[in-house]
Amino acid sequence: MTPDAGREPARVVVVGASAAGLAVVEAARSQGYRGELTLIGDEPHLPYDRPPLSKQLLTGDWPPERLLLREQAHLDGLAVTMKLGQPASTVDADAREVVLADGDRVPYDALVVTTGVRARCLPGSDGISGVHVLRTLQDALALRAELVPGRRLVVLGAGVLGAEAAAVARGLGAEVTVLDPLAWPLARIVNREIGGWLAEVHREHGVDLRCSCAPVTGLHAAEGHVAAVELADGTVLPADTVLVAIGATPAVEWLAGSPVTIGGPEPASGSGGVLCDPRGQAAPGIYAAGDVAAWQDPATGEYRRYEHRLNATEQGRAVARALLDPGFTPPPSVPYFWSDQYDLKLQTFGTLDADDEFIVVDGSLGARRFIGVSHRDGLVRGALGVGMPRQLRAWRTAVAEHAPWKETTPA
Amino acid sequence: MKITVEEDKCCAGGQCVLAAPEVFDQRDEDGIVVLLTDTPDSSKYEAVREAAQICPAACIHVADN
Ligand SMILES: Cc1cc2nc3c(=O)[nH]c(=O)nc-3n(C[C@H](O)[C@H](O)[C@H](O)COP(=O)(O)OP(=O)(O)OC[C@H]3O[C@@H](n4cnc5c(N)ncnc54)[C@H](O)[C@@H]3O)c2cc1C
Ligand code: SF4
């Protein structure tokens, strides 16, 4: 009965009903899987898309219904048993059962972990109203309700989430301050040059962006509502609303005691995700995909976790194939990411490390339409584009293959 | 098969073009998806389904007739 020995698993159970989990069940059916499929999710909603939470939903342009990833009728066609609205609390690997919070036990032959990440909270902010994180639909609706003209919003963290929310909040007329101890915005994704350029864009739109700032030491509250943010250097910033956008941690608590291995804190050791081989397998009969998963890169041996929307779908699809075909090896993937801020669309293929050489090959930063390519040791590593999506795609193959660097767009 | 796309959801990464280049393209100016045909012949069905599943904005819809 070992599903890894080449037989198709009779029951596939997927825990985490979002982008990655949906991709697993959808791709399993496309691959001809006829067995039982169960999708378990702690949120009460059908799978919905998260990127719009800090974009079209936060602006108010889209109602929540538009975030639905698939219509009910489409899901019905996949013949998936959906168990929504309650979390998985443990895995009993000996019995091959997932135990839900209400005690229900769901047997599996193959288990796929797609529980994503949870927003990191600010210690000591419990019970203070006006302090938000942004990960779920509920979070986004609660934040949106406070973004009104004149409102003083302080955003902790100038990563993608903080930067996008700041842009939306400015558009809605809020007074926005963004704090980050790092030297430039989106520091984990873009290099200093692009970070500096982006900082200018935010300042031009009236954001009080404070990079390299002292760490936040605590919040002041008045009558249970947040009143100010205090920094280690003694600065006190008045605030009506605080958005804590300081990163996220993989949702792996429920896997304690299961045979999977959780990665170390460093990016190369999986940054707290479920360690998987290059096919997404974490332990016999257990797989992981999406934000929660740290797959091994066969080229470097490192375990890397990506919090990118396309990665969730690609890994979910690859796991579905690996489950059904023990000989399947996924093609090397090219990390893809996008972010919308004001009227700008940033996109990246691959990675832009701080030490890589970065050269603008098309357009210009001043025109706010450009493509830049990063390379190291003469080989292309990543490409970043603003406002030139179609042209950027031409670089994807060069990034995928780490092609020798040259300044002309590859044919 | 009939394909529809929600242009305002498209995030312009072009994954649909990689999956089914004879059916999808991107606009030059903003990268938004362009449908080259909304009723592809059956040899393209599999690639189109793949594009719809991969699309990170879930904006490609396929109706079977
Ligand atoms: C506001 C926001 C904006 C973003 N913008 C972009 C963007 O512009 N571009 C981009 O590339 N990416 C973006 N992302 C990232 C992208 O949304 C994620 O990479 C993607 O959602 C990952 O999908 P996932 O299925 O792996 O995990 P998730 O979407 O996190 O889903 C995991 C699901 O599992 C559930 N769960 C957790 N624990 C349990 C349990 N024990 N039992 C049952 N269910 C459980 C969770 O509640 C959740 O529903 C954004 C993310 C956010 C939050
Ligand atoms: S894959 Fe989807 S989001 Fe990307 S360009 Fe095509 S239609 Fe647009």
PDB file of N, CA and C in Angstrom, chain A residues 102-136:
ATOM      1  N   ASP A 102     -12.120  19.279  14.838  1.00  0.00           N
ATOM      2  CA  ASP A 102     -13.330  18.758  15.499  1.00  0.00           C
ATOM      3  C   ASP A 102     -13.230  17.249  15.767  1.00  0.00           C
ATOM      4  N   GLY A 103     -12.039  16.681  15.548  1.00  0.00           N
ATOM      5  CA  GLY A 103     -11.855  15.269  15.875  1.00  0.00           C
ATOM      6  C   GLY A 103     -12.075  14.331  14.691  1.00  0.00           C
ATOM      7  N   ASP A 104     -12.681  14.842  13.628  1.00  0.00           N
ATOM      8  CA  ASP A 104     -12.902  14.060  12.422  1.00  0.00           C
ATOM      9  C   ASP A 104     -11.550  13.551  11.899  1.00  0.00           C
ATOM     10  N   ARG A 105     -11.489  12.297  11.462  1.00  0.00           N
ATOM     11  CA  ARG A 105     -10.242  11.742  10.919  1.00  0.00           C
ATOM     12  C   ARG A 105     -10.426  11.462   9.439  1.00  0.00           C
ATOM     13  N   VAL A 106      -9.502  11.960   8.633  1.00  0.00           N
ATOM     14  CA  VAL A 106      -9.621  11.801   7.181  1.00  0.00           C
ATOM     15  C   VAL A 106      -8.466  10.922   6.698  1.00  0.00           C
ATOM     16  N   PRO A 107      -8.758   9.696   6.263  1.00  0.00           N
ATOM     17  CA  PRO A 107      -7.693   8.785   5.839  1.00  0.00           C
ATOM     18  C   PRO A 107      -7.105   9.180   4.482  1.00  0.00           C
ATOM     19  N   TYR A 108      -5.813   8.936   4.324  1.00  0.00           N
ATOM     20  CA  TYR A 108      -5.159   9.256   3.045  1.00  0.00           C
ATOM     21  C   TYR A 108      -4.197   8.149   2.645  1.00  0.00           C
ATOM     22  N   ASP A 109      -3.943   8.073   1.354  1.00  0.00           N
ATOM     23  CA  ASP A 109      -2.817   7.280   0.857  1.00  0.00           C
ATOM     24  C   ASP A 109      -1.690   8.218   0.471  1.00  0.00           C
ATOM     25  N   ALA A 110      -2.075   9.416   0.007  1.00  0.00           N
ATOM     26  CA  ALA A 110      -1.079  10.459  -0.221  1.00  0.00           C
ATOM     27  C   ALA A 110      -1.621  11.753   0.382  1.00  0.00           C
ATOM     28  N   LEU A 111      -0.728  12.460   1.078  1.00  0.00           N
ATOM     29  CA  LEU A 111      -1.108  13.724   1.727  1.00  0.00           C
ATOM     30  C   LEU A 111      -0.308  14.853   1.085  1.00  0.00           C
ATOM     31  N   VAL A 112      -1.001  15.952   0.751  1.00  0.00           N
ATOM     32  CA  VAL A 112      -0.290  17.109   0.204  1.00  0.00           C
ATOM     33  C   VAL A 112      -0.502  18.306   1.129  1.00  0.00           C
ATOM     34  N   VAL A 113       0.593  18.891   1.552  1.00  0.00           N
ATOM     35  CA  VAL A 113       0.574  20.022   2.479  1.00  0.00           C
ATOM     36  C   VAL A 113       0.628  21.315   1.675  1.00  0.00           C
ATOM     37  N   THR A 114      -0.447  22.099   1.717  1.00  0.00           N
ATOM     38  CA  THR A 114      -0.468  23.391   1.002  1.00  0.00           C
ATOM     39  C   THR A 114      -1.031  24.455   1.933  1.00  0.00           C
ATOM     40  N   THR A 115      -0.518  24.498   3.164  1.00  0.00           N
ATOM     41  CA  THR A 115      -1.106  25.393   4.170  1.00  0.00           C
ATOM     42  C   THR A 115      -0.527  26.807   4.146  1.00  0.00           C
ATOM     43  N   GLY A 116       0.381  27.090   3.222  1.00  0.00           N
ATOM     44  CA  GLY A 116       0.821  28.474   3.039  1.00  0.00           C
ATOM     45  C   GLY A 116       1.560  29.046   4.242  1.00  0.00           C
ATOM     46  N   VAL A 117       1.427  30.328   4.408  1.00  0.00           N
ATOM     47  CA  VAL A 117       2.094  31.033   5.506  1.00  0.00           C
ATOM     48  C   VAL A 117       1.072  31.892   6.256  1.00  0.00           C
ATOM     49  N   ARG A 118       1.436  32.265   7.458  1.00  0.00           N
ATOM     50  CA  ARG A 118       0.588  33.181   8.232  1.00  0.00           C
ATOM     51  C   ARG A 118       1.355  34.463   8.491  1.00  0.00           C
ATOM     52  N   ALA A 119       0.627  35.564   8.528  1.00  0.00           N
ATOM     53  CA  ALA A 119       1.266  36.856   8.767  1.00  0.00           C
ATOM     54  C   ALA A 119       1.887  36.875  10.156  1.00  0.00           C
ATOM     55  N   ARG A 120       3.083  37.437  10.235  1.00  0.00           N
ATOM     56  CA  ARG A 120       3.743  37.599  11.525  1.00  0.00           C
ATOM     57  C   ARG A 120       3.117  38.797  12.245  1.00  0.00           C
ATOM     58  N   CYS A 121       2.806  38.633  13.505  1.00  0.00           N
ATOM     59  CA  CYS A 121       2.193  39.735  14.266  1.00  0.00           C
ATOM     60  C   CYS A 121       3.256  40.479  15.062  1.00  0.00           C
ATOM     61  N   LEU A 122       2.911  41.664  15.509  1.00  0.00           N
ATOM     62  CA  LEU A 122       3.825  42.443  16.344  1.00  0.00           C
ATOM     63  C   LEU A 122       3.590  42.025  17.793  1.00  0.00           C
ATOM     64  N   PRO A 123       4.655  41.549  18.472  1.00  0.00           N
ATOM     65  CA  PRO A 123       4.441  41.150  19.869  1.00  0.00           C
ATOM     66  C   PRO A 123       3.883  42.320  20.680  1.00  0.00           C
ATOM     67  N   GLY A 124       2.963  42.052  21.546  1.00  0.00           N
ATOM     68  CA  GLY A 124       2.413  43.092  22.409  1.00  0.00           C
ATOM     69  C   GLY A 124       1.279  43.888  21.783  1.00  0.00           C
ATOM     70  N   SER A 125       0.836  43.484  20.573  1.00  0.00           N
ATOM     71  CA  SER A 125      -0.235  44.262  19.929  1.00  0.00           C
ATOM     72  C   SER A 125      -1.605  43.607  20.116  1.00  0.00           C
ATOM     73  N   ASP A 126      -1.620  42.475  20.804  1.00  0.00           N
ATOM     74  CA  ASP A 126      -2.891  41.766  21.019  1.00  0.00           C
ATOM     75  C   ASP A 126      -3.916  42.642  21.720  1.00  0.00           C
ATOM     76  N   GLY A 127      -5.117  42.623  21.223  1.00  0.00           N
ATOM     77  CA  GLY A 127      -6.198  43.316  21.905  1.00  0.00           C
ATOM     78  C   GLY A 127      -6.227  44.819  21.656  1.00  0.00           C
ATOM     79  N   ILE A 128      -5.282  45.349  20.866  1.00  0.00           N
ATOM     80  CA  ILE A 128      -5.324  46.781  20.530  1.00  0.00           C
ATOM     81  C   ILE A 128      -6.030  46.918  19.190  1.00  0.00           C
ATOM     82  N   SER A 129      -7.115  47.657  19.126  1.00  0.00           N
ATOM     83  CA  SER A 129      -7.816  47.793  17.850  1.00  0.00           C
ATOM     84  C   SER A 129      -7.065  48.770  16.947  1.00  0.00           C
ATOM     85  N   GLY A 130      -7.313  48.643  15.645  1.00  0.00           N
ATOM     86  CA  GLY A 130      -6.614  49.500  14.687  1.00  0.00           C
ATOM     87  C   GLY A 130      -5.269  48.948  14.244  1.00  0.00           C
ATOM     88  N   VAL A 131      -4.893  47.763  14.768  1.00  0.00           N
ATOM     89  CA  VAL A 131      -3.636  47.125  14.350  1.00  0.00           C
ATOM     90  C   VAL A 131      -3.987  45.943  13.451  1.00  0.00           C
ATOM     91  N   HIS A 132      -3.448  45.951  12.235  1.00  0.00           N
ATOM     92  CA  HIS A 132      -3.851  44.963  11.231  1.00  0.00           C
ATOM     93  C   HIS A 132      -2.674  44.172  10.693  1.00  0.00           C
ATOM     94  N   VAL A 133      -2.979  42.971  10.196  1.00  0.00           N
ATOM     95  CA  VAL A 133      -2.076  42.274   9.285  1.00  0.00           C
ATOM     96  C   VAL A 133      -2.853  42.109   7.975  1.00  0.00           C
ATOM     97  N   LEU A 134      -2.203  41.587   6.934  1.00  0.00           N
ATOM     98  CA  LEU A 134      -2.880  41.466   5.642  1.00  0.00           C
ATOM     99  C   LEU A 134      -2.505  40.142   4.994  1.00  0.00           C
ATOM    100  N   ARG A 135      -3.346  39.156   5.214  1.00  0.00           N
ATOM    101  CA  ARG A 135      -3.104  37.849   4.596  1.00  0.00           C
ATOM    102  C   ARG A 135      -4.390  37.240   4.067  1.00  0.00           C
ATOM    103  N   THR A 136      -5.493  37.488   4.775  1.00  0.00           N
ATOM    104  CA  THR A 136      -6.763  36.852   4.403  1.00  0.00           C
ATOM    105  C   THR A 136      -7.767  37.911   3.951  1.00  0.00           C
TER     106      THR A 136
END
